[in-house]
Amino acid sequence: MLRPKEVCQRLGISYATLREYVKKGYIQPVVLQSEKWRFREEDVERLMGIVRKRKVILYARVSSNTQKDDLINQVKYLEENVKDYDQVITDVGSSLNMKRKGFLKLLRMILNNEVSKIVIAYPDRLVMFGFEIIEEVCKAHNCELVVLNKEDKTPEQELIEDLISILVSFSEKLQGMRKEKVKKCVEELKA
């Protein structure tokens, strides 16, 4: 985020002109809690006539390391269906885990207006819950979200799949907690 002084320097304008640009809607400030203005770098670049090429991203995810072959097949499927793309982002982790490295990287890219299109095989490859929120974020940042396989499921089928996903996620966490507990006990016995 740029301060008004930095924006004025880059654009070669005065602070009064910057206020006029804001008033006329040429550039939109982000107002901080302290009520100070900050500006997005891409908005300043747009005013300067600099346009960055936005990327087409293929996103694939599997739940565990034992599904590496499935991940490879998923990426291959996406590449076969989308000929012109810039980057492939893959993740291994539960769709309930919102802290997956690839997902967070993708989200940052969307928020920075670096992505024009995201292509996924199924909605649950991206997130299990809150898919509509991700769609809205994409729309707000002029990013198209393409799902290649939209299965028509009954509400009962969706509910059952959601419940199974939740159980699997919690059992994985419980299993991880058990491993940590065993490791801690072994360390205590050694001491």
Short mmCIF file of C-alpha atoms in Angstrom, two decimals:
data_model
loop_
_atom_site.label_atom_id
_atom_site.label_comp_id
_atom_site.label_asym_id
_atom_site.label_seq_id
_atom_site.Cartn_x
_atom_site.Cartn_y
_atom_site.Cartn_z
CA MET A 1 0.00 0.00 0.00
CA LEU A 2 1.27 3.43 -0.92
CA ARG A 3 0.98 6.65 1.06
CA PRO A 4 -0.49 9.73 -0.64
CA LYS A 5 2.97 11.35 -0.84
CA GLU A 6 4.36 8.29 -2.68
CA VAL A 7 1.40 8.31 -5.07
CA CYS A 8 1.91 12.01 -5.82
CA GLN A 9 5.61 11.41 -6.50
CA ARG A 10 4.95 8.48 -8.83
CA LEU A 11 2.23 10.30 -10.75
CA GLY A 12 3.99 13.66 -10.68
CA ILE A 13 0.96 15.45 -9.24
CA SER A 14 0.19 17.58 -6.21
CA TYR A 15 -1.77 16.43 -3.17
CA ALA A 16 -4.68 18.69 -4.25
CA THR A 17 -4.76 16.93 -7.63
CA LEU A 18 -4.74 13.53 -5.89
CA ARG A 19 -7.78 14.63 -3.85
CA GLU A 20 -9.51 15.63 -7.10
CA TYR A 21 -8.67 12.21 -8.62
CA VAL A 22 -10.30 10.56 -5.60
CA LYS A 23 -13.35 12.86 -5.80
CA LYS A 24 -13.79 12.10 -9.52
CA GLY A 25 -13.33 8.36 -8.95
CA TYR A 26 -10.12 7.95 -10.95
CA ILE A 27 -8.51 6.22 -7.98
CA GLN A 28 -10.02 4.74 -4.84
CA PRO A 29 -8.21 5.08 -1.50
CA VAL A 30 -8.21 2.41 1.18
CA VAL A 31 -9.13 4.15 4.42
CA LEU A 32 -7.30 2.78 7.44
CA GLN A 33 -8.62 2.72 11.00
CA SER A 34 -6.63 5.88 11.66
CA GLU A 35 -8.62 7.44 8.77
CA LYS A 36 -5.44 7.83 6.72
CA TRP A 37 -5.51 7.07 3.03
CA ARG A 38 -3.47 4.34 1.40
CA PHE A 39 -3.53 3.37 -2.26
CA ARG A 40 -3.08 0.05 -4.03
CA GLU A 41 0.00 -0.15 -6.19
CA GLU A 42 -1.97 -1.67 -9.11
CA ASP A 43 -4.41 1.29 -9.05
CA VAL A 44 -1.51 3.75 -9.29
CA GLU A 45 0.06 1.69 -12.09
CA ARG A 46 -3.27 1.68 -13.94
CA LEU A 47 -3.33 5.50 -13.79
CA MET A 48 0.24 5.50 -15.11
CA GLY A 49 -0.85 3.31 -18.03
CA ILE A 50 0.96 0.21 -16.78
CA VAL A 51 -1.12 -2.93 -17.19
CA ARG A 52 0.13 -6.21 -15.76
CA LYS A 53 -0.78 -9.44 -17.49
CA ARG A 54 -3.14 -11.36 -15.25
CA LYS A 55 -2.68 -15.12 -14.94
CA VAL A 56 -4.82 -18.14 -15.65
CA ILE A 57 -4.34 -20.57 -12.76
CA LEU A 58 -5.10 -24.28 -12.60
CA TYR A 59 -5.71 -25.41 -9.02
CA ALA A 60 -5.65 -29.06 -7.89
CA ARG A 61 -5.87 -30.57 -4.40
CA VAL A 62 -5.95 -33.97 -2.73
CA SER A 63 -6.51 -34.77 0.93
CA SER A 64 -3.39 -36.77 1.76
CA ASN A 65 0.08 -37.74 0.56
CA THR A 66 -1.18 -41.22 -0.27
CA GLN A 67 -3.18 -39.66 -3.12
CA LYS A 68 -0.19 -38.28 -5.06
CA ASP A 69 -1.25 -40.27 -8.16
CA ASP A 70 -4.72 -38.71 -7.95
CA LEU A 71 -3.11 -35.26 -7.78
CA ILE A 72 -1.05 -35.97 -10.90
CA ASN A 73 -4.16 -37.21 -12.72
CA GLN A 74 -6.13 -34.16 -11.61
CA VAL A 75 -3.44 -31.79 -12.93
CA LYS A 76 -3.28 -33.76 -16.19
CA TYR A 77 -7.08 -33.51 -16.53
CA LEU A 78 -6.99 -29.74 -15.97
CA GLU A 79 -4.14 -29.30 -18.47
CA GLU A 80 -6.04 -31.33 -21.10
CA ASN A 81 -9.13 -29.14 -20.69
CA VAL A 82 -7.38 -25.76 -20.50
CA LYS A 83 -4.79 -25.21 -23.19
CA ASP A 84 -3.76 -21.66 -22.36
CA TYR A 85 -2.75 -21.28 -18.71
CA ASP A 86 0.10 -19.62 -16.82
CA GLN A 87 0.53 -21.58 -13.61
CA VAL A 88 -0.50 -24.74 -11.77
CA ILE A 89 -0.99 -24.59 -8.00
CA THR A 90 -1.32 -27.85 -6.10
CA ASP A 91 -2.17 -28.63 -2.50
CA VAL A 92 -2.20 -31.65 -0.23
CA GLY A 93 -4.58 -31.23 2.67
CA SER A 94 -8.17 -31.29 3.81
CA SER A 95 -10.62 -29.02 2.00
CA LEU A 96 -11.68 -27.87 5.47
CA ASN A 97 -8.17 -26.59 6.16
CA MET A 98 -8.11 -22.96 5.03
CA LYS A 99 -4.39 -22.61 5.83
CA ARG A 100 -3.15 -24.74 2.93
CA LYS A 101 -0.08 -23.12 1.35
CA GLY A 102 -1.36 -23.30 -2.21
CA PHE A 103 -4.82 -22.02 -1.29
CA LEU A 104 -3.37 -19.06 0.63
CA LYS A 105 -1.03 -18.27 -2.27
CA LEU A 106 -3.98 -18.36 -4.68
CA LEU A 107 -6.09 -16.17 -2.40
CA ARG A 108 -3.29 -13.57 -2.13
CA MET A 109 -2.95 -13.56 -5.92
CA ILE A 110 -6.70 -12.96 -6.32
CA LEU A 111 -6.67 -10.13 -3.78
CA ASN A 112 -3.69 -8.55 -5.57
CA ASN A 113 -5.60 -8.68 -8.89
CA GLU A 114 -2.99 -10.99 -10.43
CA VAL A 115 -5.47 -13.64 -11.61
CA SER A 116 -7.95 -13.44 -14.48
CA LYS A 117 -9.20 -17.03 -14.28
CA ILE A 118 -9.03 -20.00 -11.91
CA VAL A 119 -9.89 -23.46 -13.18
CA ILE A 120 -10.70 -26.34 -10.83
CA ALA A 121 -12.03 -29.84 -11.43
CA TYR A 122 -14.69 -29.84 -8.68
CA PRO A 123 -15.87 -27.17 -6.22
CA ASP A 124 -14.65 -29.20 -3.23
CA ARG A 125 -11.10 -29.23 -4.63
CA LEU A 126 -10.91 -25.56 -3.64
CA VAL A 127 -12.95 -25.47 -0.39
CA MET A 128 -15.52 -27.71 1.26
CA PHE A 129 -17.52 -24.87 2.80
CA GLY A 130 -17.77 -21.25 1.75
CA PHE A 131 -17.40 -21.79 -2.00
CA GLU A 132 -19.90 -18.96 -2.54
CA ILE A 133 -17.64 -16.60 -0.57
CA ILE A 134 -14.68 -17.47 -2.78
CA GLU A 135 -16.88 -16.88 -5.85
CA GLU A 136 -17.81 -13.41 -4.55
CA VAL A 137 -14.17 -12.55 -3.83
CA CYS A 138 -13.29 -13.60 -7.38
CA LYS A 139 -16.12 -11.49 -8.84
CA ALA A 140 -15.02 -8.47 -6.80
CA HIS A 141 -11.52 -8.81 -8.25
CA ASN A 142 -12.68 -9.47 -11.82
CA CYS A 143 -11.50 -13.09 -11.71
CA GLU A 144 -13.46 -15.86 -13.41
CA LEU A 145 -13.85 -19.09 -11.41
CA VAL A 146 -14.40 -22.09 -13.69
CA VAL A 147 -15.51 -25.48 -12.37
CA LEU A 148 -15.11 -28.19 -15.00
CA ASN A 149 -17.29 -30.82 -13.30
CA LYS A 150 -20.41 -29.61 -11.59
CA GLU A 151 -22.26 -32.64 -10.33
CA ASP A 152 -25.95 -32.32 -9.71
CA LYS A 153 -26.34 -33.75 -6.22
CA THR A 154 -29.39 -33.96 -4.07
CA PRO A 155 -29.28 -31.98 -0.83
CA GLU A 156 -29.10 -35.31 1.02
CA GLN A 157 -26.00 -36.38 -0.96
CA GLU A 158 -24.29 -33.05 -0.28
CA LEU A 159 -25.08 -33.28 3.43
CA ILE A 160 -23.73 -36.82 3.69
CA GLU A 161 -20.52 -35.86 1.86
CA ASP A 162 -20.08 -32.79 4.08
CA LEU A 163 -20.54 -34.87 7.24
CA ILE A 164 -18.05 -37.46 6.02
CA SER A 165 -15.53 -34.72 5.22
CA ILE A 166 -15.93 -33.24 8.68
CA LEU A 167 -15.46 -36.66 10.32
CA VAL A 168 -12.37 -37.37 8.22
CA SER A 169 -10.88 -33.97 9.05
CA PHE A 170 -11.47 -34.34 12.78
CA SER A 171 -10.15 -37.90 12.81
CA GLU A 172 -6.97 -36.70 11.06
CA LYS A 173 -6.56 -33.98 13.71
CA LEU A 174 -7.17 -36.51 16.48
CA GLN A 175 -4.62 -38.86 14.93
CA GLY A 176 -2.11 -35.99 14.78
CA MET A 177 -2.80 -35.15 18.41
CA ARG A 178 -2.18 -38.77 19.38
CA LYS A 179 1.16 -38.73 17.57
CA GLU A 180 2.18 -35.57 19.44
CA LYS A 181 1.08 -37.11 22.75
CA VAL A 182 3.10 -40.28 22.10
CA LYS A 183 6.11 -38.22 21.02
CA LYS A 184 5.85 -36.13 24.20
CA CYS A 185 5.59 -39.24 26.39
CA VAL A 186 8.67 -40.77 24.71
CA GLU A 187 10.62 -37.55 25.28
CA GLU A 188 9.55 -37.51 28.95
CA LEU A 189 10.67 -41.12 29.38
CA LYS A 190 14.07 -40.31 27.85
CA ALA A 191 14.56 -37.39 30.26
#
